[in-house]
Amino acid sequence: MLSKINDIVAGFISILKGLAVTGKNMLKKPVTIQYPFEKPVMTEKFRGLVDLYPEKCIACSQCVKICPTAALDLTATTNPETKKRFLGAFSYNGELCCFCGLCQEVCPTAAMYLNKCYEVAYYKHGDLTKIDLLKADKYQHLTPPKVKGLKK
Ligand code: SF4
Ligand code: SF4
């Protein structure tokens, strides 16, 4: 009989302890957000897709040379008199990229950077293999999840 009473008291104390933990956490700010209705803010060091400020690029090809996965490709012309190089085309293969950030680190003019894009969803293979880095709307086709009531 005594052991049964002990069990009931222990069970009751256990329930109170559990409720205390629940109550304490109910008052805290949630660590989760209602994605995709709320969007997270990426940290400063987050590495998204490779991006470019074309006006800053001097076509030195250092980023292309250092890339360990050969994800970058550029063509450039050189003025024979001034020896100045001009960008012709600049493409990026996001499926090859391992997001190491070496291209950003090596760029002498800070023209190349990894953006904060994390919604890298697409429907066709190839949508991320030939990104024209010179285009302003290069990542427009990457779609966030389609959810009823979501304002884009
Ligand atoms: S982040 Fe790394 S793998 Fe991706 S393009 Fe830059 S150097 Fe290449
Ligand atoms: S390293 Fe920078 S400046 Fe040189 S080609 Fe790459 S993006 Fe352009």
PDB file of C-alpha atoms and ligand atoms in Angstrom:
ATOM      1  CA  MET A   1       0.000   0.000   0.000  1.00  0.00           C
ATOM      2  CA  LEU A   2       2.825   2.384   0.992  1.00  0.00           C
ATOM      3  CA  SER A   3       4.708   1.699  -2.242  1.00  0.00           C
ATOM      4  CA  LYS A   4       1.573   2.524  -4.274  1.00  0.00           C
ATOM      5  CA  ILE A   5       1.216   5.865  -2.495  1.00  0.00           C
ATOM      6  CA  ASN A   6       4.908   6.534  -3.188  1.00  0.00           C
ATOM      7  CA  ASP A   7       4.335   5.750  -6.888  1.00  0.00           C
ATOM      8  CA  ILE A   8       1.368   8.131  -7.079  1.00  0.00           C
ATOM      9  CA  VAL A   9       3.325  10.941  -5.389  1.00  0.00           C
ATOM     10  CA  ALA A  10       6.368  10.331  -7.665  1.00  0.00           C
ATOM     11  CA  GLY A  11       4.090  10.377 -10.734  1.00  0.00           C
ATOM     12  CA  PHE A  12       2.458  13.597  -9.603  1.00  0.00           C
ATOM     13  CA  ILE A  13       5.868  15.261  -9.012  1.00  0.00           C
ATOM     14  CA  SER A  14       7.010  14.086 -12.433  1.00  0.00           C
ATOM     15  CA  ILE A  15       3.948  15.659 -14.082  1.00  0.00           C
ATOM     16  CA  LEU A  16       4.586  18.942 -12.242  1.00  0.00           C
ATOM     17  CA  LYS A  17       8.233  18.941 -13.400  1.00  0.00           C
ATOM     18  CA  GLY A  18       7.141  18.392 -17.002  1.00  0.00           C
ATOM     19  CA  LEU A  19       4.553  21.176 -16.790  1.00  0.00           C
ATOM     20  CA  ALA A  20       7.184  23.506 -15.316  1.00  0.00           C
ATOM     21  CA  VAL A  21       9.481  22.882 -18.313  1.00  0.00           C
ATOM     22  CA  THR A  22       6.560  23.419 -20.726  1.00  0.00           C
ATOM     23  CA  GLY A  23       5.499  26.608 -18.969  1.00  0.00           C
ATOM     24  CA  LYS A  24       9.040  28.006 -18.999  1.00  0.00           C
ATOM     25  CA  ASN A  25       9.433  27.377 -22.735  1.00  0.00           C
ATOM     26  CA  MET A  26       5.994  28.754 -23.579  1.00  0.00           C
ATOM     27  CA  LEU A  27       7.180  32.174 -22.462  1.00  0.00           C
ATOM     28  CA  LYS A  28      10.334  32.097 -24.602  1.00  0.00           C
ATOM     29  CA  LYS A  29      10.564  33.545 -28.116  1.00  0.00           C
ATOM     30  CA  PRO A  30      10.300  30.705 -30.691  1.00  0.00           C
ATOM     31  CA  VAL A  31      13.536  29.699 -32.413  1.00  0.00           C
ATOM     32  CA  THR A  32      11.656  28.574 -35.515  1.00  0.00           C
ATOM     33  CA  ILE A  33       9.936  30.747 -38.140  1.00  0.00           C
ATOM     34  CA  GLN A  34       6.875  30.142 -40.344  1.00  0.00           C
ATOM     35  CA  TYR A  35       8.797  29.482 -43.568  1.00  0.00           C
ATOM     36  CA  PRO A  36       7.916  30.142 -46.388  1.00  0.00           C
ATOM     37  CA  PHE A  37       5.589  32.872 -45.068  1.00  0.00           C
ATOM     38  CA  GLU A  38       8.510  34.288 -43.111  1.00  0.00           C
ATOM     39  CA  LYS A  39      11.942  34.391 -44.673  1.00  0.00           C
ATOM     40  CA  PRO A  40      15.104  33.838 -42.673  1.00  0.00           C
ATOM     41  CA  VAL A  41      17.853  36.434 -42.839  1.00  0.00           C
ATOM     42  CA  MET A  42      21.082  34.770 -43.884  1.00  0.00           C
ATOM     43  CA  THR A  43      24.190  35.377 -41.799  1.00  0.00           C
ATOM     44  CA  GLU A  44      27.026  37.538 -43.067  1.00  0.00           C
ATOM     45  CA  LYS A  45      29.186  34.529 -43.886  1.00  0.00           C
ATOM     46  CA  PHE A  46      26.438  32.490 -45.581  1.00  0.00           C
ATOM     47  CA  ARG A  47      27.539  31.231 -49.001  1.00  0.00           C
ATOM     48  CA  GLY A  48      24.771  31.209 -51.569  1.00  0.00           C
ATOM     49  CA  LEU A  49      25.095  31.235 -55.344  1.00  0.00           C
ATOM     50  CA  VAL A  50      28.029  32.855 -57.073  1.00  0.00           C
ATOM     51  CA  ASP A  51      27.237  36.367 -58.303  1.00  0.00           C
ATOM     52  CA  LEU A  52      29.086  39.172 -60.019  1.00  0.00           C
ATOM     53  CA  TYR A  53      29.321  42.952 -60.218  1.00  0.00           C
ATOM     54  CA  PRO A  54      30.247  43.065 -63.937  1.00  0.00           C
ATOM     55  CA  GLU A  55      31.314  46.711 -63.794  1.00  0.00           C
ATOM     56  CA  LYS A  56      34.022  45.820 -61.251  1.00  0.00           C
ATOM     57  CA  CYS A  57      35.401  42.799 -63.122  1.00  0.00           C
ATOM     58  CA  ILE A  58      38.771  43.276 -64.864  1.00  0.00           C
ATOM     59  CA  ALA A  59      38.645  39.863 -66.590  1.00  0.00           C
ATOM     60  CA  CYS A  60      41.822  38.671 -64.872  1.00  0.00           C
ATOM     61  CA  SER A  61      40.572  35.031 -64.774  1.00  0.00           C
ATOM     62  CA  GLN A  62      41.941  34.406 -61.285  1.00  0.00           C
ATOM     63  CA  CYS A  63      38.568  33.119 -60.101  1.00  0.00           C
ATOM     64  CA  VAL A  64      38.378  30.702 -63.043  1.00  0.00           C
ATOM     65  CA  LYS A  65      41.874  29.384 -62.334  1.00  0.00           C
ATOM     66  CA  ILE A  66      41.348  28.852 -58.605  1.00  0.00           C
ATOM     67  CA  CYS A  67      37.930  27.192 -58.872  1.00  0.00           C
ATOM     68  CA  PRO A  68      38.441  23.546 -57.781  1.00  0.00           C
ATOM     69  CA  THR A  69      35.396  22.263 -59.681  1.00  0.00           C
ATOM     70  CA  ALA A  70      35.752  24.224 -62.933  1.00  0.00           C
ATOM     71  CA  ALA A  71      32.382  25.854 -62.334  1.00  0.00           C
ATOM     72  CA  LEU A  72      33.394  29.169 -63.895  1.00  0.00           C
ATOM     73  CA  ASP A  73      34.166  30.000 -67.496  1.00  0.00           C
ATOM     74  CA  LEU A  74      34.934  33.342 -69.074  1.00  0.00           C
ATOM     75  CA  THR A  75      36.016  34.727 -72.391  1.00  0.00           C
ATOM     76  CA  ALA A  76      37.774  38.042 -72.704  1.00  0.00           C
ATOM     77  CA  THR A  77      39.462  40.199 -75.324  1.00  0.00           C
ATOM     78  CA  THR A  78      42.650  42.182 -74.813  1.00  0.00           C
ATOM     79  CA  ASN A  79      43.328  45.603 -76.271  1.00  0.00           C
ATOM     80  CA  PRO A  80      46.783  45.135 -77.873  1.00  0.00           C
ATOM     81  CA  GLU A  81      47.783  48.739 -77.213  1.00  0.00           C
ATOM     82  CA  THR A  82      46.653  49.232 -73.625  1.00  0.00           C
ATOM     83  CA  LYS A  83      46.784  45.510 -72.707  1.00  0.00           C
ATOM     84  CA  LYS A  84      43.479  46.107 -70.960  1.00  0.00           C
ATOM     85  CA  ARG A  85      41.142  43.107 -70.875  1.00  0.00           C
ATOM     86  CA  PHE A  86      37.411  43.254 -71.551  1.00  0.00           C
ATOM     87  CA  LEU A  87      34.837  40.682 -70.556  1.00  0.00           C
ATOM     88  CA  GLY A  88      33.087  38.855 -73.378  1.00  0.00           C
ATOM     89  CA  ALA A  89      31.074  36.167 -71.610  1.00  0.00           C
ATOM     90  CA  PHE A  90      31.072  34.833 -68.081  1.00  0.00           C
ATOM     91  CA  SER A  91      29.203  31.689 -67.123  1.00  0.00           C
ATOM     92  CA  TYR A  92      28.707  29.769 -63.896  1.00  0.00           C
ATOM     93  CA  ASN A  93      27.667  26.182 -63.353  1.00  0.00           C
ATOM     94  CA  GLY A  94      25.826  26.052 -60.038  1.00  0.00           C
ATOM     95  CA  GLU A  95      25.572  22.259 -60.173  1.00  0.00           C
ATOM     96  CA  LEU A  96      29.358  21.918 -60.168  1.00  0.00           C
ATOM     97  CA  CYS A  97      29.953  24.588 -57.526  1.00  0.00           C
ATOM     98  CA  CYS A  98      30.881  23.358 -54.040  1.00  0.00           C
ATOM     99  CA  PHE A  99      30.379  26.842 -52.482  1.00  0.00           C
ATOM    100  CA  CYS A 100      33.945  26.978 -51.210  1.00  0.00           C
ATOM    101  CA  GLY A 101      34.119  30.752 -51.725  1.00  0.00           C
ATOM    102  CA  LEU A 102      37.645  30.678 -53.187  1.00  0.00           C
ATOM    103  CA  CYS A 103      36.555  32.721 -56.212  1.00  0.00           C
ATOM    104  CA  GLN A 104      35.292  35.453 -53.902  1.00  0.00           C
ATOM    105  CA  GLU A 105      38.487  35.373 -51.822  1.00  0.00           C
ATOM    106  CA  VAL A 106      40.844  35.589 -54.782  1.00  0.00           C
ATOM    107  CA  CYS A 107      39.022  38.321 -56.710  1.00  0.00           C
ATOM    108  CA  PRO A 108      41.237  41.443 -56.589  1.00  0.00           C
ATOM    109  CA  THR A 109      38.398  43.888 -57.216  1.00  0.00           C
ATOM    110  CA  ALA A 110      35.637  42.302 -55.098  1.00  0.00           C
ATOM    111  CA  ALA A 111      33.622  41.810 -58.289  1.00  0.00           C
ATOM    112  CA  MET A 112      32.750  38.221 -57.413  1.00  0.00           C
ATOM    113  CA  TYR A 113      30.741  37.282 -54.369  1.00  0.00           C
ATOM    114  CA  LEU A 114      28.490  34.576 -53.041  1.00  0.00           C
ATOM    115  CA  ASN A 115      24.993  35.965 -52.659  1.00  0.00           C
ATOM    116  CA  LYS A 116      22.392  35.144 -50.000  1.00  0.00           C
ATOM    117  CA  CYS A 117      20.157  33.050 -52.256  1.00  0.00           C
ATOM    118  CA  TYR A 118      19.055  29.843 -50.502  1.00  0.00           C
ATOM    119  CA  GLU A 119      15.861  28.985 -52.415  1.00  0.00           C
ATOM    120  CA  VAL A 120      17.654  27.134 -55.166  1.00  0.00           C
ATOM    121  CA  ALA A 121      14.741  25.119 -56.537  1.00  0.00           C
ATOM    122  CA  TYR A 122      14.259  24.477 -60.241  1.00  0.00           C
ATOM    123  CA  TYR A 123      12.322  22.113 -62.444  1.00  0.00           C
ATOM    124  CA  LYS A 124      14.644  21.276 -65.332  1.00  0.00           C
ATOM    125  CA  HIS A 125      18.134  19.856 -65.217  1.00  0.00           C
ATOM    126  CA  GLY A 126      20.249  22.539 -66.782  1.00  0.00           C
ATOM    127  CA  ASP A 127      18.499  25.495 -65.162  1.00  0.00           C
ATOM    128  CA  LEU A 128      21.553  26.064 -63.006  1.00  0.00           C
ATOM    129  CA  THR A 129      24.309  24.804 -65.264  1.00  0.00           C
ATOM    130  CA  LYS A 130      24.689  27.787 -67.601  1.00  0.00           C
ATOM    131  CA  ILE A 131      24.125  30.905 -65.564  1.00  0.00           C
ATOM    132  CA  ASP A 132      25.112  34.057 -67.411  1.00  0.00           C
ATOM    133  CA  LEU A 133      26.843  36.070 -64.705  1.00  0.00           C
ATOM    134  CA  LEU A 134      26.563  39.248 -66.774  1.00  0.00           C
ATOM    135  CA  LYS A 135      22.755  39.226 -66.646  1.00  0.00           C
ATOM    136  CA  ALA A 136      21.003  41.108 -63.853  1.00  0.00           C
ATOM    137  CA  ASP A 137      18.055  38.658 -63.766  1.00  0.00           C
ATOM    138  CA  LYS A 138      20.186  35.518 -63.852  1.00  0.00           C
ATOM    139  CA  TYR A 139      18.466  33.868 -60.865  1.00  0.00           C
ATOM    140  CA  GLN A 140      14.889  34.993 -61.537  1.00  0.00           C
ATOM    141  CA  HIS A 141      13.888  31.511 -62.717  1.00  0.00           C
ATOM    142  CA  LEU A 142      14.747  29.870 -59.391  1.00  0.00           C
ATOM    143  CA  THR A 143      11.451  29.504 -57.610  1.00  0.00           C
ATOM    144  CA  PRO A 144      10.528  29.642 -53.942  1.00  0.00           C
ATOM    145  CA  PRO A 145       8.033  26.954 -52.853  1.00  0.00           C
ATOM    146  CA  LYS A 146       4.504  27.356 -54.220  1.00  0.00           C
ATOM    147  CA  VAL A 147       2.230  27.685 -51.191  1.00  0.00           C
ATOM    148  CA  LYS A 148      -1.375  28.881 -51.055  1.00  0.00           C
ATOM    149  CA  GLY A 149      -1.571  32.392 -49.615  1.00  0.00           C
ATOM    150  CA  LEU A 150       2.119  33.095 -50.057  1.00  0.00           C
ATOM    151  CA  LYS A 151       2.802  36.605 -51.338  1.00  0.00           C
ATOM    152  CA  LYS A 152       5.852  36.703 -53.571  1.00  0.00           C
TER     153      LYS A 152
HETATM  154  S1  SF4 B   1      32.477  28.921 -54.782  1.00  0.00           S
HETATM  155 FE1  SF4 B   1      34.242  27.531 -55.143  1.00  0.00          FE
HETATM  156  S2  SF4 B   1      33.410  25.925 -56.474  1.00  0.00           S
HETATM  157 FE2  SF4 B   1      31.940  27.629 -56.538  1.00  0.00          FE
HETATM  158  S3  SF4 B   1      32.531  28.833 -58.335  1.00  0.00           S
HETATM  159 FE3  SF4 B   1      33.585  29.721 -56.546  1.00  0.00          FE
HETATM  160  S4  SF4 B   1      35.602  28.709 -56.483  1.00  0.00           S
HETATM  161 FE4  SF4 B   1      34.278  27.488 -57.823  1.00  0.00          FE
HETATM  162  S1  SF4 B   2      38.801  37.299 -60.197  1.00  0.00           S
HETATM  163 FE1  SF4 B   2      37.325  38.982 -60.077  1.00  0.00          FE
HETATM  164  S2  SF4 B   2      38.104  40.513 -61.505  1.00  0.00           S
HETATM  165 FE2  SF4 B   2      39.143  38.600 -61.998  1.00  0.00          FE
HETATM  166  S3  SF4 B   2      37.842  37.657 -63.601  1.00  0.00           S
HETATM  167 FE3  SF4 B   2      37.152  36.850 -61.646  1.00  0.00          FE
HETATM  168  S4  SF4 B   2      35.457  38.226 -61.068  1.00  0.00           S
HETATM  169 FE4  SF4 B   2      36.631  39.289 -62.656  1.00  0.00          FE
END
